[in-house]
PDB file of C-alpha atoms in Angstrom:
ATOM      1  CA  UNK A 106       7.658 119.207 180.750  1.00 59.00           C
ATOM      2  CA  UNK A 107      10.778 117.199 179.363  1.00 67.00           C
ATOM      3  CA  UNK A 108      12.984 119.200 177.111  1.00 67.00           C
ATOM      4  CA  UNK A 109      14.634 117.506 174.102  1.00 71.00           C
ATOM      5  CA  UNK A 110      17.983 118.988 173.898  1.00 67.00           C
ATOM      6  CA  UNK A 111      18.588 118.022 170.238  1.00 70.00           C
ATOM      7  CA  UNK A 112      15.854 120.240 169.229  1.00 73.00           C
ATOM      8  CA  UNK A 113      16.630 123.589 167.388  1.00 73.00           C
ATOM      9  CA  UNK A 114      14.293 125.916 169.235  1.00 79.00           C
ATOM     10  CA  UNK A 115      14.415 129.107 170.649  1.00 78.00           C
ATOM     11  CA  UNK A 116      14.145 127.957 174.152  1.00 75.00           C
ATOM     12  CA  UNK A 117      16.509 125.741 173.655  1.00 72.00           C
ATOM     13  CA  UNK A 118      19.143 128.358 172.362  1.00 77.00           C
ATOM     14  CA  UNK A 119      18.489 130.274 175.617  1.00 76.00           C
ATOM     15  CA  UNK A 120      19.277 127.200 178.196  1.00 74.00           C
ATOM     16  CA  UNK A 121      22.418 126.813 176.224  1.00 76.00           C
ATOM     17  CA  UNK A 122      23.175 130.410 176.587  1.00 77.00           C
ATOM     18  CA  UNK A 123      23.190 130.343 180.265  1.00 71.00           C
ATOM     19  CA  UNK A 124      25.114 126.792 180.049  1.00 74.00           C
ATOM     20  CA  UNK A 125      22.195 124.681 181.190  1.00 75.00           C
ATOM     21  CA  UNK A 126      22.112 122.743 177.940  1.00 74.00           C
ATOM     22  CA  UNK A 127      25.670 121.761 176.224  1.00 79.00           C
ATOM     23  CA  UNK A 128      26.508 123.730 173.184  1.00 78.00           C
ATOM     24  CA  UNK A 129      25.486 122.123 170.054  1.00 73.00           C
ATOM     25  CA  UNK A 130      27.727 119.716 167.995  1.00 74.00           C
ATOM     26  CA  UNK A 131      28.568 121.753 164.437  1.00 73.00           C
ATOM     27  CA  UNK A 132      27.539 120.186 161.618  1.00 73.00           C
ATOM     28  CA  UNK A 133      29.876 118.512 159.663  1.00 77.00           C
ATOM     29  CA  UNK A 134      30.821 120.186 156.239  1.00 79.00           C
ATOM     30  CA  UNK A 135      29.851 118.150 153.707  1.00 79.00           C
ATOM     31  CA  UNK A 136      32.116 116.479 151.490  1.00 84.00           C
ATOM     32  CA  UNK A 137      33.387 118.595 148.161  1.00 80.00           C
ATOM     33  CA  UNK A 138      32.416 116.860 145.037  1.00 84.00           C
ATOM     34  CA  UNK A 139      35.355 115.470 143.175  1.00 84.00           C
ATOM     35  CA  UNK A 140      36.702 117.674 140.567  1.00 84.00           C
ATOM     36  CA  UNK A 141      35.624 117.646 137.145  1.00 80.00           C
ATOM     37  CA  UNK A 142      37.803 115.714 135.003  1.00 81.00           C
ATOM     38  CA  UNK A 143      40.065 117.890 132.734  1.00 83.00           C
ATOM     39  CA  UNK A 144      39.884 117.382 128.904  1.00 76.00           C
ATOM     40  CA  UNK A 145      43.098 115.457 128.934  1.00 78.00           C
ATOM     41  CA  UNK A 146      41.614 113.101 131.426  1.00 79.00           C
ATOM     42  CA  UNK A 147      38.303 112.198 129.646  1.00 79.00           C
ATOM     43  CA  UNK A 148      40.915 111.576 126.152  1.00 83.00           C
ATOM     44  CA  UNK A 149      43.410 109.574 128.202  1.00 80.00           C
ATOM     45  CA  UNK A 150      41.249 106.562 128.081  1.00 80.00           C
ATOM     46  CA  UNK A 151      41.276 106.263 124.324  1.00 84.00           C
ATOM     47  CA  UNK A 152      44.172 104.904 121.776  1.00 84.00           C
ATOM     48  CA  UNK A 153      45.275 106.777 119.158  1.00 84.00           C
ATOM     49  CA  UNK A 154      43.079 105.304 116.410  1.00 86.00           C
ATOM     50  CA  UNK A 155      40.206 105.860 118.471  1.00 87.00           C
ATOM     51  CA  UNK A 156      41.163 109.744 118.775  1.00 86.00           C
ATOM     52  CA  UNK A 157      41.531 110.291 114.882  1.00 86.00           C
ATOM     53  CA  UNK A 158      37.737 109.324 114.820  1.00 87.00           C
ATOM     54  CA  UNK A 159      36.911 111.200 117.764  1.00 85.00           C
ATOM     55  CA  UNK A 160      38.551 114.487 115.820  1.00 84.00           C
ATOM     56  CA  UNK A 161      37.101 113.599 112.528  1.00 84.00           C
ATOM     57  CA  UNK A 162      33.332 113.673 114.124  1.00 84.00           C
ATOM     58  CA  UNK A 163      34.220 116.646 116.391  1.00 81.00           C
ATOM     59  CA  UNK A 164      31.371 119.426 116.195  1.00 82.00           C
ATOM     60  CA  UNK A 165      33.195 122.118 115.568  1.00 85.00           C
ATOM     61  CA  UNK A 166      36.960 123.404 114.610  1.00 86.00           C
ATOM     62  CA  UNK A 167      38.530 123.949 117.813  1.00 85.00           C
ATOM     63  CA  UNK A 168      37.234 120.674 119.200  1.00 85.00           C
ATOM     64  CA  UNK A 169      38.896 118.927 116.221  1.00 86.00           C
ATOM     65  CA  UNK A 170      42.521 120.582 116.439  1.00 88.00           C
ATOM     66  CA  UNK A 171      42.534 119.885 120.565  1.00 88.00           C
ATOM     67  CA  UNK A 172      41.936 116.499 119.876  1.00 88.00           C
ATOM     68  CA  UNK A 173      44.712 116.052 116.860  1.00 88.00           C
ATOM     69  CA  UNK A 174      46.804 117.845 119.106  1.00 89.00           C
ATOM     70  CA  UNK A 175      46.569 115.723 122.047  1.00 87.00           C
ATOM     71  CA  UNK A 176      46.700 112.472 119.801  1.00 88.00           C
ATOM     72  CA  UNK A 177      49.666 113.467 118.489  1.00 89.00           C
ATOM     73  CA  UNK A 178      51.300 114.128 121.953  1.00 88.00           C
ATOM     74  CA  UNK A 179      50.223 110.507 122.524  1.00 86.00           C
ATOM     75  CA  UNK A 180      52.174 109.265 119.706  1.00 87.00           C
ATOM     76  CA  UNK A 181      55.363 110.885 120.481  1.00 86.00           C
ATOM     77  CA  UNK A 182      55.140 109.356 124.154  1.00 82.00           C
ATOM     78  CA  UNK A 183      54.404 106.223 122.802  1.00 82.00           C
ATOM     79  CA  UNK A 184      57.082 106.264 120.442  1.00 82.00           C
ATOM     80  CA  UNK A 185      59.629 107.272 123.039  1.00 80.00           C
ATOM     81  CA  UNK A 186      58.371 104.196 125.382  1.00 79.00           C
ATOM     82  CA  UNK A 187      58.741 101.851 121.929  1.00 79.00           C
ATOM     83  CA  UNK A 188      62.535 102.872 122.207  1.00 78.00           C
ATOM     84  CA  UNK A 189      62.924 102.365 125.827  1.00 79.00           C
ATOM     85  CA  UNK A 190      61.235  98.988 125.792  1.00 83.00           C
ATOM     86  CA  UNK A 191      64.335  97.352 124.408  1.00 86.00           C
ATOM     87  CA  UNK A 192      63.823  93.817 125.875  1.00 92.00           C
ATOM     88  CA  UNK A 193      60.423  92.443 126.529  1.00 91.00           C
ATOM     89  CA  UNK A 194      61.442  88.639 126.920  1.00 95.00           C
ATOM     90  CA  UNK A 195      63.745  86.291 128.613  1.00 97.00           C
ATOM     91  CA  UNK A 196      67.259  85.651 126.875  1.00 96.00           C
ATOM     92  CA  UNK A 197      69.325  82.823 127.457  1.00 97.00           C
ATOM     93  CA  UNK A 198      72.799  82.731 128.169  1.00 96.00           C
ATOM     94  CA  UNK A 199      75.683  81.061 128.948  1.00 95.00           C
ATOM     95  CA  UNK A 200      78.697  81.586 131.145  1.00 93.00           C
ATOM     96  CA  UNK A 201      80.949  82.549 128.116  1.00 94.00           C
ATOM     97  CA  UNK A 202      78.786  85.574 127.642  1.00 95.00           C
ATOM     98  CA  UNK A 203      77.870  86.193 131.048  1.00 95.00           C
ATOM     99  CA  UNK A 204      79.799  89.764 131.338  1.00 95.00           C
ATOM    100  CA  UNK A 205      78.777  91.049 128.237  1.00 95.00           C
ATOM    101  CA  UNK A 206      75.224  90.192 128.480  1.00 96.00           C
ATOM    102  CA  UNK A 207      74.628  91.043 131.871  1.00 96.00           C
ATOM    103  CA  UNK A 208      77.554  92.960 134.018  1.00 94.00           C
ATOM    104  CA  UNK A 209      78.503  94.906 131.084  1.00 95.00           C
ATOM    105  CA  UNK A 210      74.749  95.558 130.039  1.00 94.00           C
ATOM    106  CA  UNK A 211      73.535  96.581 133.467  1.00 94.00           C
ATOM    107  CA  UNK A 212      75.896  99.647 132.607  1.00 93.00           C
ATOM    108  CA  UNK A 213      73.893 100.595 129.449  1.00 90.00           C
ATOM    109  CA  UNK A 214      71.612 103.475 129.979  1.00 86.00           C
ATOM    110  CA  UNK A 215      68.679 104.476 127.836  1.00 80.00           C
ATOM    111  CA  UNK A 216      69.255 106.873 125.238  1.00 74.00           C
ATOM    112  CA  UNK A 217      67.589 109.866 126.869  1.00 71.00           C
ATOM    113  CA  UNK A 218      68.551 109.013 130.075  1.00 73.00           C
ATOM    114  CA  UNK A 219      70.915 111.876 131.149  1.00 65.00           C
ATOM    115  CA  UNK A 220      71.801 110.776 134.553  1.00 74.00           C
ATOM    116  CA  UNK A 221      73.175 107.438 133.331  1.00 79.00           C
ATOM    117  CA  UNK A 222      70.900 105.483 135.825  1.00 86.00           C
ATOM    118  CA  UNK A 223      72.169 101.927 133.966  1.00 90.00           C
ATOM    119  CA  UNK A 224      69.864  98.956 133.134  1.00 92.00           C
ATOM    120  CA  UNK A 225      68.245  96.927 135.517  1.00 94.00           C
ATOM    121  CA  UNK A 226      69.375  92.910 134.428  1.00 96.00           C
ATOM    122  CA  UNK A 227      67.671  90.321 136.448  1.00 97.00           C
ATOM    123  CA  UNK A 228      69.848  87.036 135.988  1.00 97.00           C
ATOM    124  CA  UNK A 229      67.666  83.928 136.764  1.00 97.00           C
ATOM    125  CA  UNK A 230      69.574  80.697 137.744  1.00 97.00           C
ATOM    126  CA  UNK A 231      67.629  77.680 137.389  1.00 97.00           C
ATOM    127  CA  UNK A 232      67.420  73.665 136.621  1.00 96.00           C
ATOM    128  CA  UNK A 233      64.314  72.060 134.794  1.00 95.00           C
ATOM    129  CA  UNK A 234      62.506  69.738 136.538  1.00 95.00           C
ATOM    130  CA  UNK A 235      62.334  71.412 139.854  1.00 96.00           C
ATOM    131  CA  UNK A 236      58.922  72.721 140.455  1.00 96.00           C
ATOM    132  CA  UNK A 237      59.584  75.685 142.367  1.00 96.00           C
ATOM    133  CA  UNK A 238      62.224  76.599 139.431  1.00 97.00           C
ATOM    134  CA  UNK A 239      59.432  75.678 136.983  1.00 96.00           C
ATOM    135  CA  UNK A 240      57.121  77.967 138.704  1.00 96.00           C
ATOM    136  CA  UNK A 241      59.819  80.845 139.187  1.00 97.00           C
ATOM    137  CA  UNK A 242      60.462  80.722 135.617  1.00 97.00           C
ATOM    138  CA  UNK A 243      56.732  81.403 134.351  1.00 97.00           C
ATOM    139  CA  UNK A 244      56.837  84.255 136.468  1.00 97.00           C
ATOM    140  CA  UNK A 245      60.042  85.386 135.219  1.00 97.00           C
ATOM    141  CA  UNK A 246      58.724  85.244 131.821  1.00 97.00           C
ATOM    142  CA  UNK A 247      55.431  87.260 132.290  1.00 96.00           C
ATOM    143  CA  UNK A 248      57.672  89.920 134.351  1.00 96.00           C
ATOM    144  CA  UNK A 249      59.955  90.231 131.057  1.00 95.00           C
ATOM    145  CA  UNK A 250      56.914  90.926 129.160  1.00 93.00           C
ATOM    146  CA  UNK A 251      55.515  93.102 131.589  1.00 93.00           C
ATOM    147  CA  UNK A 252      58.300  95.100 132.246  1.00 94.00           C
ATOM    148  CA  UNK A 253      60.210  95.613 128.699  1.00 93.00           C
ATOM    149  CA  UNK A 254      62.702  98.070 129.915  1.00 91.00           C
ATOM    150  CA  UNK A 255      64.441  95.453 132.082  1.00 95.00           C
ATOM    151  CA  UNK A 256      66.476  92.795 130.524  1.00 95.00           C
ATOM    152  CA  UNK A 257      65.901  89.137 131.938  1.00 97.00           C
ATOM    153  CA  UNK A 258      68.359  86.628 131.397  1.00 97.00           C
ATOM    154  CA  UNK A 259      68.352  82.915 132.173  1.00 97.00           C
ATOM    155  CA  UNK A 260      70.978  80.273 132.602  1.00 97.00           C
ATOM    156  CA  UNK A 261      70.893  76.855 133.814  1.00 96.00           C
ATOM    157  CA  UNK A 262      72.296  76.924 137.564  1.00 95.00           C
ATOM    158  CA  UNK A 263      75.560  74.498 137.477  1.00 94.00           C
ATOM    159  CA  UNK A 264      76.539  75.704 133.748  1.00 93.00           C
ATOM    160  CA  UNK A 265      76.664  79.214 135.213  1.00 94.00           C
ATOM    161  CA  UNK A 266      78.212  78.156 138.969  1.00 94.00           C
ATOM    162  CA  UNK A 267      79.750  74.611 138.607  1.00 94.00           C
ATOM    163  CA  UNK A 268      78.393  71.998 140.988  1.00 93.00           C
ATOM    164  CA  UNK A 269      76.118  74.582 142.338  1.00 94.00           C
ATOM    165  CA  UNK A 270      73.467  72.179 144.507  1.00 96.00           C
ATOM    166  CA  UNK A 271      69.894  71.684 143.878  1.00 95.00           C
ATOM    167  CA  UNK A 272      68.887  73.141 146.772  1.00 95.00           C
ATOM    168  CA  UNK A 273      69.901  76.377 146.084  1.00 95.00           C
ATOM    169  CA  UNK A 274      67.890  76.786 142.720  1.00 96.00           C
ATOM    170  CA  UNK A 275      66.232  79.012 141.615  1.00 97.00           C
ATOM    171  CA  UNK A 276      68.675  81.788 142.199  1.00 97.00           C
ATOM    172  CA  UNK A 277      67.894  85.398 141.141  1.00 97.00           C
ATOM    173  CA  UNK A 278      70.504  88.138 140.769  1.00 97.00           C
ATOM    174  CA  UNK A 279      69.890  91.509 140.254  1.00 97.00           C
ATOM    175  CA  UNK A 280      72.432  93.787 138.623  1.00 96.00           C
ATOM    176  CA  UNK A 281      72.490  97.584 137.997  1.00 94.00           C
ATOM    177  CA  UNK A 282      75.358  99.708 136.994  1.00 92.00           C
ATOM    178  CA  UNK A 283      77.707  96.999 136.901  1.00 93.00           C
ATOM    179  CA  UNK A 284      76.776  95.986 140.511  1.00 94.00           C
ATOM    180  CA  UNK A 285      74.735  93.115 142.216  1.00 95.00           C
ATOM    181  CA  UNK A 286      71.909  95.067 143.852  1.00 95.00           C
ATOM    182  CA  UNK A 287      69.782  91.571 145.082  1.00 95.00           C
ATOM    183  CA  UNK A 288      70.239  88.059 145.368  1.00 95.00           C
ATOM    184  CA  UNK A 289      67.820  85.669 145.932  1.00 95.00           C
ATOM    185  CA  UNK A 290      68.617  81.822 146.823  1.00 96.00           C
ATOM    186  CA  UNK A 291      66.066  78.962 146.412  1.00 96.00           C
ATOM    187  CA  UNK A 292      63.426  81.265 145.894  1.00 96.00           C
ATOM    188  CA  UNK A 293      60.114  79.102 146.758  1.00 95.00           C
ATOM    189  CA  UNK A 294      61.882  76.370 148.838  1.00 95.00           C
ATOM    190  CA  UNK A 295      60.339  77.540 152.036  1.00 93.00           C
ATOM    191  CA  UNK A 296      56.649  78.101 150.435  1.00 94.00           C
ATOM    192  CA  UNK A 297      54.739  78.607 147.240  1.00 94.00           C
ATOM    193  CA  UNK A 298      55.576  82.390 146.190  1.00 95.00           C
ATOM    194  CA  UNK A 299      53.242  84.436 144.214  1.00 95.00           C
ATOM    195  CA  UNK A 300      54.622  86.564 141.461  1.00 96.00           C
ATOM    196  CA  UNK A 301      53.117  89.743 143.098  1.00 96.00           C
ATOM    197  CA  UNK A 302      55.995  89.176 145.993  1.00 96.00           C
ATOM    198  CA  UNK A 303      58.880  88.641 143.267  1.00 96.00           C
ATOM    199  CA  UNK A 304      57.520  91.634 141.498  1.00 95.00           C
ATOM    200  CA  UNK A 305      57.569  93.801 144.717  1.00 95.00           C
ATOM    201  CA  UNK A 306      61.293  92.421 145.534  1.00 95.00           C
ATOM    202  CA  UNK A 307      62.428  93.910 141.992  1.00 96.00           C
ATOM    203  CA  UNK A 308      60.792  96.960 142.224  1.00 94.00           C
ATOM    204  CA  UNK A 309      62.059  97.781 145.475  1.00 94.00           C
ATOM    205  CA  UNK A 310      65.636  96.952 144.545  1.00 93.00           C
ATOM    206  CA  UNK A 311      65.212  99.128 141.501  1.00 91.00           C
ATOM    207  CA  UNK A 312      65.243  96.537 138.889  1.00 93.00           C
ATOM    208  CA  UNK A 313      61.839  97.339 137.434  1.00 92.00           C
ATOM    209  CA  UNK A 314      60.258 100.518 135.744  1.00 82.00           C
ATOM    210  CA  UNK A 315      56.496 100.971 136.119  1.00 76.00           C
ATOM    211  CA  UNK A 316      54.940 101.146 132.897  1.00 68.00           C
ATOM    212  CA  UNK A 317      54.383 104.547 131.572  1.00 62.00           C
ATOM    213  CA  UNK A 318      50.815 103.643 130.026  1.00 60.00           C
ATOM    214  CA  UNK A 319      48.803 100.327 130.294  1.00 55.00           C
ATOM    215  CA  UNK A 320      49.131  98.176 127.202  1.00 51.00           C
ATOM    216  CA  UNK A 321      45.558  98.405 126.486  1.00 48.00           C
ATOM    217  CA  UNK A 322      45.810 102.471 125.971  1.00 51.00           C
ATOM    218  CA  UNK A 323      49.150 102.281 123.570  1.00 52.00           C
ATOM    219  CA  UNK A 324      48.663 102.232 119.790  1.00 51.00           C
ATOM    220  CA  UNK A 325      48.599  98.895 117.815  1.00 51.00           C
ATOM    221  CA  UNK A 326      52.227  98.086 116.259  1.00 44.00           C
ATOM    222  CA  UNK A 327      50.374  97.400 112.989  1.00 46.00           C
ATOM    223  CA  UNK A 328      48.535 100.758 113.228  1.00 51.00           C
ATOM    224  CA  UNK A 329      49.270 102.391 110.037  1.00 43.00           C
ATOM    225  CA  UNK A 330      49.644 106.205 110.793  1.00 45.00           C
ATOM    226  CA  UNK A 331      51.321 109.172 108.674  1.00 47.00           C
ATOM    227  CA  UNK A 332      52.537 111.024 111.577  1.00 47.00           C
ATOM    228  CA  UNK A 333      54.992 108.242 112.765  1.00 44.00           C
ATOM    229  CA  UNK A 334      58.904 108.462 111.447  1.00 44.00           C
ATOM    230  CA  UNK A 335      59.282 105.391 109.066  1.00 39.00           C
ATOM    231  CA  UNK A 336      62.975 104.679 110.952  1.00 40.00           C
ATOM    232  CA  UNK A 337      61.190 103.616 113.972  1.00 42.00           C
ATOM    233  CA  UNK A 338      61.860  99.756 114.106  1.00 43.00           C
ATOM    234  CA  UNK A 339      59.172  97.688 116.501  1.00 38.00           C
ATOM    235  CA  UNK A 340      61.848  94.778 116.259  1.00 40.00           C
ATOM    236  CA  UNK A 341      64.571  97.148 118.203  1.00 39.00           C
ATOM    237  CA  UNK A 342      62.745  96.762 121.217  1.00 39.00           C
ATOM    238  CA  UNK A 343      63.562  93.019 121.435  1.00 39.00           C
ATOM    239  CA  UNK A 344      67.246  93.914 120.998  1.00 40.00           C
ATOM    240  CA  UNK A 345      69.760  94.133 123.455  1.00 40.00           C
ATOM    241  CA  UNK A 346      72.358  96.915 123.421  1.00 43.00           C
ATOM    242  CA  UNK A 347      75.030  95.177 125.325  1.00 40.00           C
ATOM    243  CA  UNK A 348      77.035  94.021 122.398  1.00 39.00           C
ATOM    244  CA  UNK A 349      77.213  97.220 120.845  1.00 40.00           C
ATOM    245  CA  UNK A 350      79.116  99.269 123.734  1.00 36.00           C
ATOM    246  CA  UNK A 351      81.805  96.736 124.742  1.00 36.00           C
ATOM    247  CA  UNK A 352      84.353  99.006 123.154  1.00 33.00           C
ATOM    248  CA  UNK A 353      85.447 100.188 126.495  1.00 36.00           C
ATOM    249  CA  UNK A 354      86.472  97.800 129.169  1.00 38.00           C
ATOM    250  CA  UNK A 355      84.202  97.697 132.203  1.00 39.00           C
ATOM    251  CA  UNK A 356      85.367  97.516 135.486  1.00 36.00           C
ATOM    252  CA  UNK A 357      85.278  94.360 137.629  1.00 36.00           C
ATOM    253  CA  UNK A 358      82.131  94.355 139.983  1.00 32.00           C
ATOM    254  CA  UNK A 359      83.679  93.891 143.022  1.00 33.00           C
ATOM    255  CA  UNK A 360      85.497  97.636 142.485  1.00 34.00           C
ATOM    256  CA  UNK A 361      89.181  96.153 142.501  1.00 37.00           C
ATOM    257  CA  UNK A 362      91.720  95.665 139.375  1.00 39.00           C
ATOM    258  CA  UNK A 363      92.652  92.411 139.083  1.00 41.00           C
ATOM    259  CA  UNK A 364      94.923  90.187 136.594  1.00 41.00           C
ATOM    260  CA  UNK A 365      93.309  88.814 133.180  1.00 43.00           C
ATOM    261  CA  UNK A 366      93.776  85.182 135.071  1.00 42.00           C
ATOM    262  CA  UNK A 367      91.490  86.051 137.749  1.00 47.00           C
ATOM    263  CA  UNK A 368      88.756  88.147 135.468  1.00 47.00           C
ATOM    264  CA  UNK A 369      87.253  84.792 134.269  1.00 47.00           C
ATOM    265  CA  UNK A 370      85.335  84.072 137.152  1.00 52.00           C
ATOM    266  CA  UNK A 371      85.228  87.884 138.867  1.00 54.00           C
ATOM    267  CA  UNK A 372      81.571  87.830 137.483  1.00 61.00           C
ATOM    268  CA  UNK A 373      80.844  84.346 139.119  1.00 60.00           C
ATOM    269  CA  UNK A 374      81.706  85.437 143.074  1.00 62.00           C
ATOM    270  CA  UNK A 375      78.055  84.981 144.661  1.00 61.00           C
ATOM    271  CA  UNK A 376      76.831  84.534 148.075  1.00 58.00           C
ATOM    272  CA  UNK A 377      76.331  80.463 148.104  1.00 54.00           C
TER     273      UNK A 377
END
């Protein structure tokens, strides 16, 4: 009589006990079910206006109070994020205000930043009519909108660096705390580059801050809300703070002290 070693029978158990059949493989445990979403997880996908409607339609007072409290917390978080989103577009600059708008601006920390991390500044040197430069400029504009806590500026390449050859355009120079953190020359000259590649480089460099909440989950700027402070000005997110902090002289990005005549070109000492 043929014995099926895979059968779960008393006879097979005796054979396994005497080593005639190999021990049965243990049945792998079934995977644990995913944890149930918390109350906050369920509310996280709603905008503040939708949360207001939910609280008004709540089945009991306790649920209404819980939703209202979560909504106030979200509004506070959004107001904080709005204050941090100081930029949101590409600012055209010239050589004469490069130091103020780039080097000194990168030394400015956010109001609630106790560590003094500074501001990421991405300076884009371009030339119109060069396909790779035009394509990179489109990516820079999109990234400026996506990361409003980072300052993006643009300047014509040979207006910033005299006699800059077209073969070196576009250039991308990243500043943080008054120092050059990264420099990219002739971006896209070797092959067509995607915005994700540039985004990854800027993230690794530390120039970009990940959004705290997807834009679709944020409150709308025109949403009327009695819980918000009147002093919050939405236009403030688009203003640079560089001009308001130039009272103290900033150190040269190379760290050495130079005479006044040398300072005019100190911020344009790039690797070409």
